[in-house]
Structures are given as C-alpha cells and as structure tokens.
Tab-separated table of C-alpha atoms in Angstrom:
chain	number	residue	atom	x	y	z
A	99	UNK	CA	-0.144	-0.014	0.057
A	100	UNK	CA	1.041	3.625	-0.524
A	101	UNK	CA	0.812	6.764	1.570
A	102	UNK	CA	0.758	9.938	0.301
A	103	UNK	CA	1.479	12.590	3.317
A	104	UNK	CA	1.055	16.218	2.521
A	105	UNK	CA	1.532	18.964	4.931
A	106	UNK	CA	-1.120	21.229	5.440
A	107	UNK	CA	-0.681	24.778	4.414
A	108	UNK	CA	3.071	24.135	5.452
A	109	UNK	CA	4.773	27.337	5.584
A	110	UNK	CA	1.860	29.282	6.711
A	111	UNK	CA	1.079	26.800	9.488
A	112	UNK	CA	5.124	26.849	10.692
A	113	UNK	CA	4.606	30.697	11.087
A	114	UNK	CA	1.479	30.100	13.085
A	115	UNK	CA	3.518	27.630	15.285
A	116	UNK	CA	6.289	29.535	15.881
A	117	UNK	CA	3.907	32.420	16.786
A	118	UNK	CA	1.048	31.492	18.459
A	119	UNK	CA	-0.534	34.880	18.442
A	120	UNK	CA	-1.166	34.002	14.594
A	121	UNK	CA	-3.189	30.768	15.530
A	122	UNK	CA	-6.765	30.940	14.173
A	123	UNK	CA	-5.861	34.055	12.181
A	124	UNK	CA	-5.656	34.471	8.253
A	125	UNK	CA	-1.558	34.172	7.506
A	126	UNK	CA	-0.125	35.099	4.249
A	127	UNK	CA	3.520	34.123	3.476
A	128	UNK	CA	5.085	36.720	1.155
A	129	UNK	CA	3.022	39.873	-0.841
A	130	UNK	CA	3.693	42.015	2.364
A	131	UNK	CA	3.132	45.659	1.774
A	132	UNK	CA	1.231	44.812	-1.349
A	133	UNK	CA	4.802	43.738	-2.901
A	134	UNK	CA	6.016	40.536	-4.598
A	135	UNK	CA	3.258	37.258	-4.852
A	136	UNK	CA	1.816	35.196	-2.284
A	137	UNK	CA	4.242	32.453	-1.220
A	138	UNK	CA	1.745	30.578	1.024
A	139	UNK	CA	-1.658	31.130	3.058
A	140	UNK	CA	-3.397	29.453	5.796
A	141	UNK	CA	-6.415	27.866	5.629
A	142	UNK	CA	-7.909	31.097	7.117
A	143	UNK	CA	-6.541	33.429	4.559
A	144	UNK	CA	-7.889	30.993	2.330
A	145	UNK	CA	-11.556	31.521	3.184
A	146	UNK	CA	-11.233	35.133	1.693
A	147	UNK	CA	-10.024	33.608	-1.776
A	148	UNK	CA	-6.412	34.292	-1.243
A	149	UNK	CA	-4.286	31.617	-2.685
A	150	UNK	CA	-0.258	31.236	-3.954
A	151	UNK	CA	0.921	33.007	-6.548
A	152	UNK	CA	-1.725	35.986	-6.108
A	153	UNK	CA	-0.100	39.586	-6.268
A	154	UNK	CA	0.560	40.780	-2.644
A	155	UNK	CA	-2.008	43.606	-3.913
A	156	UNK	CA	-4.675	41.747	-4.568
A	157	UNK	CA	-4.404	39.827	-1.476
A	158	UNK	CA	-4.357	43.057	0.742
A	159	UNK	CA	-7.755	43.834	-0.996
A	160	UNK	CA	-9.132	40.723	-0.172
A	161	UNK	CA	-8.259	40.502	3.277
A	162	UNK	CA	-6.879	43.706	4.662
A	163	UNK	CA	-6.791	42.381	8.518
A	164	UNK	CA	-4.777	39.373	7.393
A	165	UNK	CA	-0.950	39.003	9.018
A	166	UNK	CA	1.433	39.214	6.343
A	167	UNK	CA	4.670	37.831	6.880
A	168	UNK	CA	8.092	37.412	5.172
A	169	UNK	CA	8.968	34.039	3.967
A	170	UNK	CA	12.104	31.854	5.716
A	171	UNK	CA	12.877	29.356	3.035
A	172	UNK	CA	15.996	28.154	4.889
A	173	UNK	CA	13.972	27.445	8.174
A	174	UNK	CA	11.112	25.734	6.212
A	175	UNK	CA	13.784	23.678	4.548
A	176	UNK	CA	14.856	22.741	7.939
A	177	UNK	CA	11.299	21.801	8.970
A	178	UNK	CA	11.282	19.717	5.926
A	179	UNK	CA	13.788	17.846	6.339
A	180	UNK	CA	12.438	17.067	10.044
A	181	UNK	CA	9.453	15.705	8.537
A	182	UNK	CA	11.248	13.615	6.047
A	183	UNK	CA	13.083	12.104	8.643
A	184	UNK	CA	10.212	10.964	10.450
A	185	UNK	CA	8.935	9.384	7.222
A	186	UNK	CA	12.297	7.190	7.268
A	187	UNK	CA	11.357	6.019	10.602
A	188	UNK	CA	8.556	4.098	9.198
A	189	UNK	CA	9.920	3.067	5.468
A	190	UNK	CA	12.839	3.326	3.344
A	191	UNK	CA	10.868	3.735	0.694
A	192	UNK	CA	10.278	7.548	0.467
A	193	UNK	CA	9.519	9.504	-2.834
A	194	UNK	CA	9.894	13.312	-2.148
A	195	UNK	CA	7.593	15.644	-4.414
A	196	UNK	CA	8.337	18.505	-2.631
A	197	UNK	CA	9.471	20.153	0.899
A	198	UNK	CA	6.016	19.429	2.023
A	199	UNK	CA	4.967	16.135	0.789
A	200	UNK	CA	5.908	12.529	-0.147
A	201	UNK	CA	4.787	9.311	-1.514
A	202	UNK	CA	5.885	5.887	0.862
A	203	UNK	CA	5.596	2.747	0.008
A	204	UNK	CA	4.974	0.704	3.592
A	205	UNK	CA	4.327	-2.576	1.866
A	206	UNK	CA	7.731	-4.058	3.529
A	207	UNK	CA	7.389	-2.604	6.962
A	208	UNK	CA	3.821	-3.528	7.601
A	209	UNK	CA	5.529	-6.563	10.068
A	210	UNK	CA	7.192	-3.747	12.184
A	211	UNK	CA	5.003	-1.025	11.957
A	212	UNK	CA	1.492	-2.273	11.772
A	213	UNK	CA	-1.272	-2.275	9.026
A	214	UNK	CA	-0.835	0.861	6.639
A	215	UNK	CA	-3.580	2.678	8.331
A	216	UNK	CA	-1.952	2.211	12.057
A	217	UNK	CA	1.481	3.197	10.005
A	218	UNK	CA	-0.680	6.365	8.453
A	219	UNK	CA	-2.062	7.338	11.884
A	220	UNK	CA	1.395	6.857	13.578
A	221	UNK	CA	3.071	9.440	11.035
A	222	UNK	CA	0.831	11.763	11.589
A	223	UNK	CA	0.626	11.870	15.097
A	224	UNK	CA	4.230	11.774	15.170
A	225	UNK	CA	4.397	14.910	13.119
A	226	UNK	CA	2.195	16.793	15.414
A	227	UNK	CA	3.821	15.361	18.678
A	228	UNK	CA	7.667	16.572	17.358
A	229	UNK	CA	6.638	19.152	15.269
A	230	UNK	CA	3.393	20.804	16.414
A	231	UNK	CA	2.158	20.734	12.717
A	232	UNK	CA	-0.846	19.321	10.831
A	233	UNK	CA	-0.869	16.980	7.967
A	234	UNK	CA	-3.279	15.142	5.828
A	235	UNK	CA	-2.680	11.186	4.876
A	236	UNK	CA	-4.188	9.394	1.813
A	237	UNK	CA	-3.714	5.547	1.748
A	238	UNK	CA	-4.471	3.757	-1.394
A	239	UNK	CA	-3.125	0.976	-3.463
A	240	UNK	CA	-2.301	3.123	-6.439
A	241	UNK	CA	-0.152	6.723	-6.450
A	242	UNK	CA	-2.780	8.636	-7.927
A	243	UNK	CA	-5.448	7.374	-5.688
A	244	UNK	CA	-3.614	7.861	-2.426
A	245	UNK	CA	-2.878	11.731	-3.828
A	246	UNK	CA	-6.501	12.192	-4.352
A	247	UNK	CA	-7.272	10.617	-1.161
A	248	UNK	CA	-5.258	13.295	0.936
A	249	UNK	CA	-6.518	16.049	-0.942
A	250	UNK	CA	-10.179	15.142	-0.264
A	251	UNK	CA	-9.234	14.882	3.556
A	252	UNK	CA	-7.811	18.095	3.732
A	253	UNK	CA	-6.926	19.925	6.321
A	254	UNK	CA	-5.387	17.406	8.838
A	255	UNK	CA	-7.508	15.008	7.131
A	256	UNK	CA	-6.910	10.869	6.969
A	257	UNK	CA	-8.567	8.940	4.175
A	258	UNK	CA	-7.804	5.422	3.479
A	259	UNK	CA	-8.914	3.518	0.133
A	260	UNK	CA	-9.066	-0.615	0.296
A	261	UNK	CA	-7.918	-2.294	-2.596
A	262	UNK	CA	-11.343	-3.701	-3.600
A	263	UNK	CA	-12.711	-0.071	-2.871
A	264	UNK	CA	-10.698	2.268	-5.779
A	265	UNK	CA	-13.824	2.082	-7.929
A	266	UNK	CA	-16.419	2.924	-5.409
A	267	UNK	CA	-14.080	5.981	-4.297
A	268	UNK	CA	-13.546	7.028	-7.464
A	269	UNK	CA	-16.340	6.784	-9.544
A	270	UNK	CA	-18.656	9.844	-7.974
A	271	UNK	CA	-15.410	12.237	-8.408
A	272	UNK	CA	-15.189	15.021	-11.269
A	273	UNK	CA	-13.068	14.463	-13.948
A	274	UNK	CA	-10.763	17.366	-12.688
A	275	UNK	CA	-9.498	15.082	-10.041
A	276	UNK	CA	-7.393	12.942	-12.643
A	277	UNK	CA	-3.767	13.669	-13.112
A	278	UNK	CA	-3.474	15.633	-16.142
A	279	UNK	CA	-6.790	17.145	-16.299
A	280	UNK	CA	-6.540	21.062	-15.950
A	281	UNK	CA	-9.663	23.752	-16.367
A	282	UNK	CA	-9.481	23.307	-20.415
A	283	UNK	CA	-9.142	19.816	-20.234
A	284	UNK	CA	-12.214	19.775	-17.714
A	285	UNK	CA	-14.078	21.698	-20.273
A	286	UNK	CA	-13.600	19.822	-23.075
A	287	UNK	CA	-14.356	16.721	-21.048
A	288	UNK	CA	-17.767	18.008	-20.080
A	289	UNK	CA	-18.303	19.176	-23.808
A	290	UNK	CA	-18.150	15.386	-24.730
A	291	UNK	CA	-20.345	14.343	-21.920
A	292	UNK	CA	-17.805	13.122	-19.283
A	293	UNK	CA	-18.313	14.900	-15.861
A	294	UNK	CA	-17.396	12.142	-13.448
A	295	UNK	CA	-14.794	9.682	-13.503
A	296	UNK	CA	-17.030	6.898	-13.882
A	297	UNK	CA	-18.464	8.613	-17.117
A	298	UNK	CA	-14.717	7.922	-18.401
A	299	UNK	CA	-14.531	4.154	-16.957
A	300	UNK	CA	-17.732	2.906	-18.366
A	301	UNK	CA	-16.523	3.976	-21.616
A	302	UNK	CA	-14.949	1.861	-24.270
A	303	UNK	CA	-11.063	2.622	-24.558
A	304	UNK	CA	-10.779	2.585	-28.081
A	305	UNK	CA	-13.858	5.175	-28.356
A	306	UNK	CA	-11.662	7.475	-25.744
A	307	UNK	CA	-8.713	7.131	-27.882
A	308	UNK	CA	-10.829	8.104	-31.189
A	309	UNK	CA	-12.158	10.995	-29.099
A	310	UNK	CA	-8.858	12.425	-27.299
A	311	UNK	CA	-6.202	10.272	-28.721
A	312	UNK	CA	-3.155	8.898	-26.207
A	313	UNK	CA	-4.698	11.359	-23.266
A	314	UNK	CA	-7.942	9.320	-23.671
A	315	UNK	CA	-6.590	6.016	-23.167
A	316	UNK	CA	-4.639	8.054	-20.227
A	317	UNK	CA	-7.509	8.733	-18.638
A	318	UNK	CA	-9.094	5.419	-19.294
A	319	UNK	CA	-6.552	3.945	-17.220
A	320	UNK	CA	-6.912	5.961	-14.378
A	321	UNK	CA	-10.614	6.074	-14.314
A	322	UNK	CA	-10.071	1.924	-14.133
A	323	UNK	CA	-7.771	1.908	-11.498
A	324	UNK	CA	-4.558	1.355	-13.786
A	325	UNK	CA	-1.478	3.211	-12.681
A	326	UNK	CA	1.791	1.397	-12.986
A	327	UNK	CA	3.644	3.920	-11.410
A	328	UNK	CA	5.764	2.703	-8.360
A	329	UNK	CA	7.291	4.858	-5.477
A	330	UNK	CA	10.663	5.878	-6.591
A	331	UNK	CA	13.264	6.188	-3.963
A	332	UNK	CA	15.307	9.219	-2.862
A	333	UNK	CA	13.903	11.167	-5.950
A	334	UNK	CA	14.932	14.348	-5.202
A	335	UNK	CA	18.362	13.243	-3.944
A	336	UNK	CA	19.105	11.844	-7.465
A	337	UNK	CA	17.520	15.253	-9.386
A	338	UNK	CA	15.727	18.085	-9.063
A	339	UNK	CA	13.098	19.498	-11.694
A	340	UNK	CA	10.612	21.426	-12.462
A	341	UNK	CA	7.607	20.975	-15.012
A	342	UNK	CA	4.450	22.620	-15.850
A	343	UNK	CA	1.016	21.373	-17.698
A	344	UNK	CA	-0.609	24.048	-19.562
A	345	UNK	CA	-4.162	25.019	-19.316
A	346	UNK	CA	-4.148	25.655	-23.088
A	347	UNK	CA	-1.805	23.728	-25.499
A	348	UNK	CA	1.540	26.241	-26.762
A	349	UNK	CA	2.800	26.513	-29.473
A	350	UNK	CA	4.408	30.144	-30.623
A	351	UNK	CA	8.106	30.000	-29.761
A	352	UNK	CA	8.279	33.068	-27.355
A	353	UNK	CA	5.857	31.626	-25.265
A	354	UNK	CA	7.643	28.210	-24.864
A	355	UNK	CA	10.981	30.257	-24.419
A	356	UNK	CA	9.206	32.500	-21.619
A	357	UNK	CA	8.141	28.609	-19.778
A	358	UNK	CA	11.835	27.605	-20.121
A	359	UNK	CA	13.153	30.815	-18.819
A	360	UNK	CA	11.015	30.573	-15.944
A	361	UNK	CA	11.341	26.627	-15.099
A	362	UNK	CA	15.221	27.315	-15.477
A	363	UNK	CA	15.316	29.887	-12.839
A	364	UNK	CA	13.100	27.991	-10.257
A	365	UNK	CA	15.216	24.517	-10.705
A	366	UNK	CA	18.394	26.482	-10.541
A	367	UNK	CA	17.504	28.165	-7.099
A	368	UNK	CA	16.412	24.884	-5.959
A	369	UNK	CA	19.615	23.339	-6.636
A	370	UNK	CA	21.365	26.060	-5.041
A	371	UNK	CA	18.950	25.981	-1.939
A	372	UNK	CA	19.999	22.221	-1.854
A	373	UNK	CA	23.665	23.041	-1.886
A	374	UNK	CA	24.211	20.755	-5.088
A	375	UNK	CA	25.637	21.253	-8.384
A	376	UNK	CA	24.232	19.593	-11.804
A	377	UNK	CA	26.059	17.823	-14.684
A	378	UNK	CA	23.403	17.084	-16.621
A	379	UNK	CA	20.371	18.710	-17.957
A	380	UNK	CA	17.053	17.061	-19.258
A	381	UNK	CA	13.995	18.723	-21.248
A	382	UNK	CA	11.018	17.086	-21.124
A	383	UNK	CA	8.285	17.737	-23.811
A	384	UNK	CA	4.604	16.742	-23.857
A	385	UNK	CA	2.672	17.234	-27.339
A	386	UNK	CA	-0.950	17.959	-27.224
A	387	UNK	CA	-1.555	14.630	-28.170
A	388	UNK	CA	0.227	13.220	-24.894
A	389	UNK	CA	3.425	11.703	-26.653
A	390	UNK	CA	6.250	12.697	-24.067
A	391	UNK	CA	9.772	13.211	-25.472
A	392	UNK	CA	13.191	14.310	-23.455
A	393	UNK	CA	16.481	15.521	-24.869
A	394	UNK	CA	19.693	15.342	-22.020
A	395	UNK	CA	22.915	17.117	-22.510
A	396	UNK	CA	26.020	16.131	-20.323
A	397	UNK	CA	28.009	19.766	-19.194
A	398	UNK	CA	31.539	20.025	-19.106
A	399	UNK	CA	31.823	21.042	-15.639
A	400	UNK	CA	29.277	20.602	-12.995
A	401	UNK	CA	26.923	23.997	-12.514
A	402	UNK	CA	24.450	26.095	-10.265
A	403	UNK	CA	24.391	28.875	-12.563
A	404	UNK	CA	20.839	30.042	-13.535
A	405	UNK	CA	22.292	31.476	-17.068
A	406	UNK	CA	23.982	28.240	-17.891
A	407	UNK	CA	21.244	25.687	-17.191
A	408	UNK	CA	18.798	28.556	-19.262
A	409	UNK	CA	21.232	28.555	-22.298
A	410	UNK	CA	21.585	24.960	-22.523
A	411	UNK	CA	17.597	24.137	-22.055
A	412	UNK	CA	17.000	27.043	-24.804
A	413	UNK	CA	19.485	24.965	-27.178
A	414	UNK	CA	17.403	21.744	-26.248
A	415	UNK	CA	14.456	23.229	-26.851
A	416	UNK	CA	15.390	24.522	-30.252
A	417	UNK	CA	16.193	21.278	-31.177
A	418	UNK	CA	12.959	19.768	-29.920
A	419	UNK	CA	11.115	21.694	-31.868
A	420	UNK	CA	12.762	21.398	-35.049
A	421	UNK	CA	11.635	17.650	-34.404
A	422	UNK	CA	8.505	17.722	-32.534
A	423	UNK	CA	6.923	21.184	-33.922
A	424	UNK	CA	2.960	20.298	-32.545
A	425	UNK	CA	1.673	22.402	-29.954
A	426	UNK	CA	2.911	21.705	-26.261
A	427	UNK	CA	0.891	20.719	-23.316
A	428	UNK	CA	3.605	20.301	-20.560
A	429	UNK	CA	7.449	21.469	-20.657
A	430	UNK	CA	9.791	20.521	-17.853
A	431	UNK	CA	13.405	20.801	-16.895
A	432	UNK	CA	15.108	18.462	-14.723
A	433	UNK	CA	18.734	18.574	-13.315
A	434	UNK	CA	20.979	15.580	-12.436
A	435	UNK	CA	24.338	14.067	-11.877
A	436	UNK	CA	24.216	15.965	-8.622
A	437	UNK	CA	27.248	16.598	-6.551
A	438	UNK	CA	28.010	18.305	-3.393
A	439	UNK	CA	28.287	22.405	-3.991
A	440	UNK	CA	30.763	22.632	-1.246
A	441	UNK	CA	33.338	19.906	-2.385
A	442	UNK	CA	36.454	21.866	-3.511
A	443	UNK	CA	36.575	23.578	-7.013
A	444	UNK	CA	39.444	24.668	-9.527
A	445	UNK	CA	39.477	28.204	-8.934
A	446	UNK	CA	40.573	31.033	-11.719
A	447	UNK	CA	44.151	31.466	-11.569
A	448	UNK	CA	44.170	35.196	-12.346
A	449	UNK	CA	41.391	36.220	-10.115
A	450	UNK	CA	39.618	37.987	-12.776
A	451	UNK	CA	35.746	39.209	-12.495
A	452	UNK	CA	34.727	36.315	-15.133
A	453	UNK	CA	31.272	36.461	-16.512
A	454	UNK	CA	30.775	33.411	-14.254
A	455	UNK	CA	31.174	35.364	-11.362
A	456	UNK	CA	29.065	37.896	-12.057
A	457	UNK	CA	26.346	35.566	-13.066
A	458	UNK	CA	26.960	33.989	-9.588
A	459	UNK	CA	26.326	37.373	-7.924
A	460	UNK	CA	23.415	37.597	-9.643
A	461	UNK	CA	21.968	34.233	-8.831
A	462	UNK	CA	22.994	35.557	-5.177
A	463	UNK	CA	20.912	38.480	-5.025
A	464	UNK	CA	18.092	37.109	-6.897
A	465	UNK	CA	17.940	34.115	-4.484
A	466	UNK	CA	17.706	36.384	-1.321
A	467	UNK	CA	15.218	38.546	-2.901
A	468	UNK	CA	12.977	35.456	-3.325
A	469	UNK	CA	13.586	34.358	-0.042
A	470	UNK	CA	12.145	37.546	1.448
A	471	UNK	CA	9.476	38.511	-0.953
A	472	UNK	CA	8.435	35.323	-2.968
A	473	UNK	CA	9.723	33.443	-5.924
A	474	UNK	CA	7.856	35.777	-8.255
A	475	UNK	CA	9.184	38.858	-7.167
A	476	UNK	CA	12.378	38.594	-8.945
A	477	UNK	CA	12.891	36.721	-12.357
A	478	UNK	CA	14.647	37.511	-15.666
A	479	UNK	CA	12.923	39.574	-18.095
A	480	UNK	CA	12.948	36.682	-20.516
A	481	UNK	CA	10.470	34.883	-18.034
A	482	UNK	CA	8.356	37.655	-17.648
A	483	UNK	CA	5.421	36.669	-20.381
A	484	UNK	CA	5.106	33.312	-18.395
A	485	UNK	CA	4.867	34.924	-15.012
A	486	UNK	CA	2.437	37.358	-16.132
A	487	UNK	CA	0.438	34.735	-18.002
A	488	UNK	CA	0.334	32.519	-14.469
A	489	UNK	CA	-0.395	35.255	-12.232
A	490	UNK	CA	-3.426	36.298	-14.313
A	491	UNK	CA	-5.011	32.963	-15.506
A	492	UNK	CA	-3.769	31.068	-12.440
A	493	UNK	CA	-2.662	27.780	-14.348
A	494	UNK	CA	-1.037	25.930	-11.994
C-alpha cells in the first residue's frame, strides 16, 4: 500500500506554530506591503480567496486584516528535512515531491509497524507531537488514488481507500480530480459528456482514444484504477526538476522560451538551496496528443548557474521544436548528476571578474530577494511573459 502525506498549508502553519498569536488568524506568507506575490496562505486566509502566486496587492484587498509575514525558506527547508526524517522511521521507500509532501510505500514494513492505516496514523501523530504541525494522509494501492485521498481529506485529514474500494471511491468524483486534467481539459471532457470519473470508466477505451488520442487512453486507465507507477526512492536526491502542464496548449516559440526561462530559474534556485551542482540537464516535452519526449545534455563541468542552465535548456528546446513542431501541453526541466556544491573546485588562476562570477552574484542576489518577497518577486526579463500569464490565469 502507498501513503501520500501532505503537510497542510506548510509555510503558513510553521509561522502559526512559531508565533502562537497567529493561530486561528488569516496568515499570508509573502506579498507584504503589496509587493511580490503570495507564497503560501493559511486555511483561514484561503476563506477570503487568497491563494499562492496571487499578487500581494490583491491579497491585501481581499483580506486587509490578514497577517502578512516574510518567508523564511531556509527555516522551512529545515522543518521539511525533519518531516522527511519521520517518514524514514517507518519505511525506507520514500519519494519526496517537495518540501512538504511525499509518497511512501509501506508494503515492506507492515510487520514492523502495523497495518498501513496504523502507520499512517502513527506518522501523522508523530509529526503533530514532535513538530506541532498538521498533515493530511491518503492511503491507497495506487499513487494517484493516494494523492486524491489526501487532497480530499484536507486539512488534517485521513482517508483510506482499500484495494477493493478504488472504483467506489473514484466513480462519483469529478474528472478534474484525475492527473493531467486542468480547467481546459475539464471543459473539453464535459463538452463530450464526461463529468465524473465513472463516465470515463464505463466508456470503451477505443472510443476514448478516437475522441482524445493517447490522452483518452491515459484517462481510461486512471478511471479504471490502472496506475503502474511505483514509489521512486530518493527522487530528489538523484535529481531536481520543475515541470508545468498548461491549461491551453502552447505553440509559439516566444511563449515556450518564456516557460523554459521560468523553469530554469526555479530549478536552479532549488539546486542552490540544496547546495548541489548539476552535470546533466534534461528537457521534457509533452505534445498535445500526450506523446512525451526528452532530450538531455551532459555539461563539461557541474554548475548551479541559472544562466548556464537556461542557455542549455533553450538549445534543447530548439532542437526539440525542429523535430516535434506540434503544440505543447507540458514542459519540464530536470537536473541530474548532482554533486556537493561545497566540494573543492578549480579556481580561476588570475582572479579575474569573469562572466561566471558576475552571473553567480546575480543568482545570489535574486535568491535573497526571492526568499524575502516570494519566488515571483524577481525573475529574468525572458520569464516575464510566462510569469505574467501565470498570475493572470492561475494556471498551476
């Protein structure tokens, strides 16, 4: 069985824990004084319509009496490591998805720690007791079902879906609960008469494929409880990545370049925060028909430079577009071959102010600004079109 454990409003909950006077109040991390964007919002703030990636000025208008606090990303990362350490007490098979959520396969530790339900309860109680933070747990035989279960139970929820209850659990849910179905996809499915997961399940797979291509087959598999993905151990330790599925397929190179710029910035920032260097860069590219491709390049020397990562990613995108010119529904960038950034490095013998050193200073400054004002408070001009669109359309 698989557990999906997701911390509830992680950043905001940490602030409420550390400052008891904030408990029960609407708390917004980032976006203070109308600057930058919201990084996280407590559930009390969400009741006013505030959500992450919202401009701070908009959040203030929605809830002027909210408590706006500056983000402390290093502190949140430290707490995230403590959460992950608790996960590893119960199973070595942990796949972190971010600082605040992970998949856990507990099939091999049932004799040690009890049933999956008992393990889930113990994990949630341990997090509450040791870290004084709420978490939601979903348990199911499939990854995507465990994820849906934890989402439905939020906040501080606990939902278990037995192996023989997957169909009963999924059938009444809206199609938007399935992985890969955004607002545009939901509208398209509803136009075809598919409103619930059951509507997809009872349809012949060939009929769905004729209507929706490979995406239709993907949806049919999920609706019928078919998900062969396993929990991947140490996912973040082996690589760091960022990807985005678009609410509308993209085809113009200007928009795609803006997305690549944004993804490069966010991935490089995570790399530096983890004190790692990358030696390979991979571009993931999913077409409108759900066919997925990737291209990778090995670097001559490991790097954590946003500029270097961006330059390689843009070259990979151009190579991919020349081969696959159709519209794109997903782009992703992942960094692999990670090494310790604190390991000894060969220095410039002449001590010159090289372009590399100047780029490093820009990265350091932008990281500092982002940690204080939110990740969208500072970004390259080449990312502007995508960040602007993201704020307006709330695509992810």
